[in-house]
Amino acid sequence: MKRPILIHPDPRLKKVCDPVSDVSDQLRALAEDMLETMYDAPGIGLAAPQVGVLDRLIVLDCAKDEGEEPHPLVMANPEVIASSDEKNVYEEGCLSIPDQFADVTRPKVVDVRWMDMDGNERTETFDGLWATCVQHEIDHLDGKLFIDYLGPMKRQLITRKMQKLKREKAKV
Ligand code: NI
């Protein structure tokens, strides 16, 4: 089931989310809903707070080249445990900040540890777009948005555009 995506600014997008203690059917259902919502948007990543759930859960799938098989990943309590000194710049966007994009610099390669939907601990190395995406989604769990990496002027400009968008949406 698709869920509505919160649009910035929203206090729920600024919260530090709670760790997931165990993988319940309810959590699996949330992950399924989040994947459906992400694919439908369409997007390559989504964090639970973006659908108003303050749990440390993210979904992502950066396999978006034509003809590439889907590669959904669901991560509970994801954590960057190592990151490269080498940096990468990507033009990032966010489903909670529609139609706004900006360059963000992040470590190019990261090792991430998480709990999968079978309750198993997993560790994997991510590079390129996958690395950027997983870092962006983990940031959401700490109340951090990609615009927080930008200068105050640019951030305020985007925030004002989003406030306007929300006012317009509320009128309809
Ligand atoms: Ni985002």
PDB file of C-alpha atoms and ligand atoms in Angstrom:
ATOM      1  CA  MET A   1       0.000   0.000   0.000  1.00  0.00           C
ATOM      2  CA  LYS A   2       1.328   3.377  -1.015  1.00  0.00           C
ATOM      3  CA  ARG A   3       1.793   5.934   1.757  1.00  0.00           C
ATOM      4  CA  PRO A   4       1.811   9.732   1.502  1.00  0.00           C
ATOM      5  CA  ILE A   5       5.291  11.279   1.526  1.00  0.00           C
ATOM      6  CA  LEU A   6       5.876  14.184   3.922  1.00  0.00           C
ATOM      7  CA  ILE A   7       7.108  17.377   2.319  1.00  0.00           C
ATOM      8  CA  HIS A   8       9.785  19.580   3.910  1.00  0.00           C
ATOM      9  CA  PRO A   9       9.452  21.571   6.149  1.00  0.00           C
ATOM     10  CA  ASP A  10       7.880  19.125   8.581  1.00  0.00           C
ATOM     11  CA  PRO A  11       8.994  18.597  12.201  1.00  0.00           C
ATOM     12  CA  ARG A  12       8.945  14.793  11.676  1.00  0.00           C
ATOM     13  CA  LEU A  13      11.719  15.143   9.085  1.00  0.00           C
ATOM     14  CA  LYS A  14      13.959  16.762  11.703  1.00  0.00           C
ATOM     15  CA  LYS A  15      13.737  14.023  14.353  1.00  0.00           C
ATOM     16  CA  VAL A  16      16.335  11.458  15.370  1.00  0.00           C
ATOM     17  CA  CYS A  17      14.558   8.126  14.767  1.00  0.00           C
ATOM     18  CA  ASP A  18      14.338   5.209  17.187  1.00  0.00           C
ATOM     19  CA  PRO A  19      16.350   2.012  16.692  1.00  0.00           C
ATOM     20  CA  VAL A  20      14.376  -1.028  15.523  1.00  0.00           C
ATOM     21  CA  SER A  21      14.541  -3.679  18.252  1.00  0.00           C
ATOM     22  CA  ASP A  22      13.215  -6.654  16.299  1.00  0.00           C
ATOM     23  CA  VAL A  23      11.796  -7.472  12.894  1.00  0.00           C
ATOM     24  CA  SER A  24       8.023  -7.797  13.266  1.00  0.00           C
ATOM     25  CA  ASP A  25       5.364  -8.436  10.618  1.00  0.00           C
ATOM     26  CA  GLN A  26       4.385  -4.803  11.086  1.00  0.00           C
ATOM     27  CA  LEU A  27       7.928  -3.682  10.224  1.00  0.00           C
ATOM     28  CA  ARG A  28       8.002  -5.940   7.132  1.00  0.00           C
ATOM     29  CA  ALA A  29       4.669  -4.479   6.008  1.00  0.00           C
ATOM     30  CA  LEU A  30       6.060  -0.968   6.481  1.00  0.00           C
ATOM     31  CA  ALA A  31       9.126  -1.887   4.373  1.00  0.00           C
ATOM     32  CA  GLU A  32       6.851  -3.258   1.605  1.00  0.00           C
ATOM     33  CA  ASP A  33       4.781  -0.060   1.682  1.00  0.00           C
ATOM     34  CA  MET A  34       7.924   2.058   1.543  1.00  0.00           C
ATOM     35  CA  LEU A  35       9.275   0.163  -1.479  1.00  0.00           C
ATOM     36  CA  GLU A  36       5.946   0.528  -3.275  1.00  0.00           C
ATOM     37  CA  THR A  37       5.850   4.248  -2.441  1.00  0.00           C
ATOM     38  CA  MET A  38       9.463   4.719  -3.590  1.00  0.00           C
ATOM     39  CA  TYR A  39       9.034   2.877  -6.908  1.00  0.00           C
ATOM     40  CA  ASP A  40       5.785   4.705  -7.603  1.00  0.00           C
ATOM     41  CA  ALA A  41       7.252   8.187  -6.932  1.00  0.00           C
ATOM     42  CA  PRO A  42       9.647   7.232  -8.656  1.00  0.00           C
ATOM     43  CA  GLY A  43      12.721   7.428  -6.446  1.00  0.00           C
ATOM     44  CA  ILE A  44      15.829   5.419  -5.574  1.00  0.00           C
ATOM     45  CA  GLY A  45      15.583   5.658  -1.791  1.00  0.00           C
ATOM     46  CA  LEU A  46      13.117   6.339   1.005  1.00  0.00           C
ATOM     47  CA  ALA A  47      13.441   6.582   4.793  1.00  0.00           C
ATOM     48  CA  ALA A  48      10.674   5.769   7.289  1.00  0.00           C
ATOM     49  CA  PRO A  49      10.405   9.340   8.652  1.00  0.00           C
ATOM     50  CA  GLN A  50       9.429  10.457   5.130  1.00  0.00           C
ATOM     51  CA  VAL A  51       6.199   8.494   5.584  1.00  0.00           C
ATOM     52  CA  GLY A  52       5.845   9.754   9.157  1.00  0.00           C
ATOM     53  CA  VAL A  53       7.251   6.678  10.960  1.00  0.00           C
ATOM     54  CA  LEU A  54      10.128   7.559  13.289  1.00  0.00           C
ATOM     55  CA  ASP A  55      11.916   4.186  13.095  1.00  0.00           C
ATOM     56  CA  ARG A  56      15.421   3.553  11.786  1.00  0.00           C
ATOM     57  CA  LEU A  57      14.347   1.879   8.544  1.00  0.00           C
ATOM     58  CA  ILE A  58      15.314   2.712   4.960  1.00  0.00           C
ATOM     59  CA  VAL A  59      14.711   1.193   1.526  1.00  0.00           C
ATOM     60  CA  LEU A  60      16.712   1.775  -1.628  1.00  0.00           C
ATOM     61  CA  ASP A  61      17.188   0.533  -5.168  1.00  0.00           C
ATOM     62  CA  CYS A  62      19.711   2.319  -7.358  1.00  0.00           C
ATOM     63  CA  ALA A  63      19.538  -0.249 -10.182  1.00  0.00           C
ATOM     64  CA  LYS A  64      17.854   2.138 -12.566  1.00  0.00           C
ATOM     65  CA  ASP A  65      19.680   1.563 -15.846  1.00  0.00           C
ATOM     66  CA  GLU A  66      17.487   0.340 -18.634  1.00  0.00           C
ATOM     67  CA  GLY A  67      17.179  -3.435 -18.626  1.00  0.00           C
ATOM     68  CA  GLU A  68      18.748  -3.751 -15.171  1.00  0.00           C
ATOM     69  CA  GLU A  69      16.983  -6.105 -12.731  1.00  0.00           C
ATOM     70  CA  PRO A  70      15.424  -4.414  -9.669  1.00  0.00           C
ATOM     71  CA  HIS A  71      17.660  -4.681  -6.620  1.00  0.00           C
ATOM     72  CA  PRO A  72      15.615  -3.582  -3.595  1.00  0.00           C
ATOM     73  CA  LEU A  73      17.411  -3.341  -0.261  1.00  0.00           C
ATOM     74  CA  VAL A  74      15.659  -2.940   3.090  1.00  0.00           C
ATOM     75  CA  MET A  75      17.827  -1.871   6.025  1.00  0.00           C
ATOM     76  CA  ALA A  76      16.932  -1.619   9.689  1.00  0.00           C
ATOM     77  CA  ASN A  77      19.351   0.304  11.915  1.00  0.00           C
ATOM     78  CA  PRO A  78      21.767   1.047   9.046  1.00  0.00           C
ATOM     79  CA  GLU A  79      25.129   2.459  10.082  1.00  0.00           C
ATOM     80  CA  VAL A  80      28.132   3.683   8.118  1.00  0.00           C
ATOM     81  CA  ILE A  81      31.054   1.819   9.728  1.00  0.00           C
ATOM     82  CA  ALA A  82      33.807   3.003   7.371  1.00  0.00           C
ATOM     83  CA  SER A  83      34.088   5.625   4.655  1.00  0.00           C
ATOM     84  CA  SER A  84      36.702   6.434   2.041  1.00  0.00           C
ATOM     85  CA  ASP A  85      38.784   9.609   2.100  1.00  0.00           C
ATOM     86  CA  GLU A  86      37.994   9.921  -1.587  1.00  0.00           C
ATOM     87  CA  LYS A  87      34.926  12.055  -2.189  1.00  0.00           C
ATOM     88  CA  ASN A  88      32.263  12.074  -4.842  1.00  0.00           C
ATOM     89  CA  VAL A  89      29.886  14.833  -5.931  1.00  0.00           C
ATOM     90  CA  TYR A  90      26.354  13.941  -6.980  1.00  0.00           C
ATOM     91  CA  GLU A  91      23.427  16.135  -7.824  1.00  0.00           C
ATOM     92  CA  GLU A  92      20.990  15.005  -5.134  1.00  0.00           C
ATOM     93  CA  GLY A  93      17.256  15.300  -4.831  1.00  0.00           C
ATOM     94  CA  CYS A  94      14.748  14.049  -2.275  1.00  0.00           C
ATOM     95  CA  LEU A  95      11.145  12.853  -2.476  1.00  0.00           C
ATOM     96  CA  SER A  96      10.400  15.172   0.473  1.00  0.00           C
ATOM     97  CA  ILE A  97      11.840  18.151  -1.452  1.00  0.00           C
ATOM     98  CA  PRO A  98      10.287  17.630  -4.906  1.00  0.00           C
ATOM     99  CA  ASP A  99      11.924  19.078  -8.029  1.00  0.00           C
ATOM    100  CA  GLN A 100      14.882  20.605  -6.173  1.00  0.00           C
ATOM    101  CA  PHE A 101      18.407  19.389  -6.883  1.00  0.00           C
ATOM    102  CA  ALA A 102      21.865  20.389  -5.689  1.00  0.00           C
ATOM    103  CA  ASP A 103      25.413  19.059  -5.691  1.00  0.00           C
ATOM    104  CA  VAL A 104      26.428  17.346  -2.451  1.00  0.00           C
ATOM    105  CA  THR A 105      29.909  16.040  -1.646  1.00  0.00           C
ATOM    106  CA  ARG A 106      30.136  12.763   0.288  1.00  0.00           C
ATOM    107  CA  PRO A 107      32.609   9.911   0.752  1.00  0.00           C
ATOM    108  CA  LYS A 108      32.784   7.896  -2.483  1.00  0.00           C
ATOM    109  CA  VAL A 109      32.834   4.442  -0.843  1.00  0.00           C
ATOM    110  CA  VAL A 110      31.186   3.386   2.426  1.00  0.00           C
ATOM    111  CA  ASP A 111      30.835   0.172   4.403  1.00  0.00           C
ATOM    112  CA  VAL A 112      27.348  -0.128   5.874  1.00  0.00           C
ATOM    113  CA  ARG A 113      26.111  -2.525   8.537  1.00  0.00           C
ATOM    114  CA  TRP A 114      22.387  -3.172   8.997  1.00  0.00           C
ATOM    115  CA  MET A 115      19.783  -5.731  10.027  1.00  0.00           C
ATOM    116  CA  ASP A 116      17.794  -7.314   7.194  1.00  0.00           C
ATOM    117  CA  MET A 117      14.130  -8.353   7.269  1.00  0.00           C
ATOM    118  CA  ASP A 118      15.118 -11.842   8.481  1.00  0.00           C
ATOM    119  CA  GLY A 119      16.763 -10.252  11.502  1.00  0.00           C
ATOM    120  CA  ASN A 120      20.286 -11.052  10.221  1.00  0.00           C
ATOM    121  CA  GLU A 121      23.171  -8.627  10.482  1.00  0.00           C
ATOM    122  CA  ARG A 122      24.665  -7.724   7.114  1.00  0.00           C
ATOM    123  CA  THR A 123      27.606  -5.648   5.968  1.00  0.00           C
ATOM    124  CA  GLU A 124      28.250  -4.470   2.448  1.00  0.00           C
ATOM    125  CA  THR A 125      30.470  -1.995   0.610  1.00  0.00           C
ATOM    126  CA  PHE A 126      28.736   0.616  -1.535  1.00  0.00           C
ATOM    127  CA  ASP A 127      30.271   2.774  -4.236  1.00  0.00           C
ATOM    128  CA  GLY A 128      29.122   5.578  -6.540  1.00  0.00           C
ATOM    129  CA  LEU A 129      25.396   6.295  -6.655  1.00  0.00           C
ATOM    130  CA  TRP A 130      24.619   3.485  -4.168  1.00  0.00           C
ATOM    131  CA  ALA A 131      27.024   5.029  -1.644  1.00  0.00           C
ATOM    132  CA  THR A 132      25.501   8.491  -2.055  1.00  0.00           C
ATOM    133  CA  CYS A 133      21.970   7.132  -1.783  1.00  0.00           C
ATOM    134  CA  VAL A 134      22.568   5.033   1.332  1.00  0.00           C
ATOM    135  CA  GLN A 135      24.287   7.984   3.086  1.00  0.00           C
ATOM    136  CA  HIS A 136      21.411  10.306   2.094  1.00  0.00           C
ATOM    137  CA  GLU A 137      18.838   7.846   3.507  1.00  0.00           C
ATOM    138  CA  ILE A 138      20.777   7.237   6.743  1.00  0.00           C
ATOM    139  CA  ASP A 139      20.948  11.029   7.201  1.00  0.00           C
ATOM    140  CA  HIS A 140      17.128  11.083   7.182  1.00  0.00           C
ATOM    141  CA  LEU A 141      17.154   8.847  10.295  1.00  0.00           C
ATOM    142  CA  ASP A 142      19.079  11.581  12.101  1.00  0.00           C
ATOM    143  CA  GLY A 143      16.790  14.363  10.936  1.00  0.00           C
ATOM    144  CA  LYS A 144      19.240  15.552   8.304  1.00  0.00           C
ATOM    145  CA  LEU A 145      18.287  16.551   4.756  1.00  0.00           C
ATOM    146  CA  PHE A 146      20.568  17.048   1.743  1.00  0.00           C
ATOM    147  CA  ILE A 147      19.826  20.784   1.829  1.00  0.00           C
ATOM    148  CA  ASP A 148      21.563  20.897   5.226  1.00  0.00           C
ATOM    149  CA  TYR A 149      24.826  20.494   3.268  1.00  0.00           C
ATOM    150  CA  LEU A 150      24.131  23.664   1.273  1.00  0.00           C
ATOM    151  CA  GLY A 151      24.815  27.254   2.228  1.00  0.00           C
ATOM    152  CA  PRO A 152      22.120  29.091   4.246  1.00  0.00           C
ATOM    153  CA  MET A 153      20.952  31.213   1.277  1.00  0.00           C
ATOM    154  CA  LYS A 154      20.359  28.248  -1.001  1.00  0.00           C
ATOM    155  CA  ARG A 155      18.736  26.261   1.828  1.00  0.00           C
ATOM    156  CA  GLN A 156      16.337  29.111   2.666  1.00  0.00           C
ATOM    157  CA  LEU A 157      15.457  29.582  -0.982  1.00  0.00           C
ATOM    158  CA  ILE A 158      14.512  25.898  -1.337  1.00  0.00           C
ATOM    159  CA  THR A 159      12.629  25.893   1.975  1.00  0.00           C
ATOM    160  CA  ARG A 160      10.580  28.925   0.901  1.00  0.00           C
ATOM    161  CA  LYS A 161       9.731  27.199  -2.390  1.00  0.00           C
ATOM    162  CA  MET A 162       8.552  24.137  -0.452  1.00  0.00           C
ATOM    163  CA  GLN A 163       6.436  26.284   1.909  1.00  0.00           C
ATOM    164  CA  LYS A 164       4.798  27.825  -1.132  1.00  0.00           C
ATOM    165  CA  LEU A 165       4.227  24.382  -2.689  1.00  0.00           C
ATOM    166  CA  LYS A 166       2.593  23.154   0.519  1.00  0.00           C
ATOM    167  CA  ARG A 167       0.329  26.213   0.702  1.00  0.00           C
ATOM    168  CA  GLU A 168      -0.753  25.598  -2.895  1.00  0.00           C
ATOM    169  CA  LYS A 169      -1.367  21.914  -2.218  1.00  0.00           C
ATOM    170  CA  ALA A 170      -3.426  22.748   0.870  1.00  0.00           C
ATOM    171  CA  LYS A 171      -5.718  24.982  -1.194  1.00  0.00           C
ATOM    172  CA  VAL A 172      -6.684  22.235  -3.667  1.00  0.00           C
TER     173      VAL A 172
HETATM  174 NI    NI B   1      15.636  12.126   0.841  1.00  0.00          NI
END
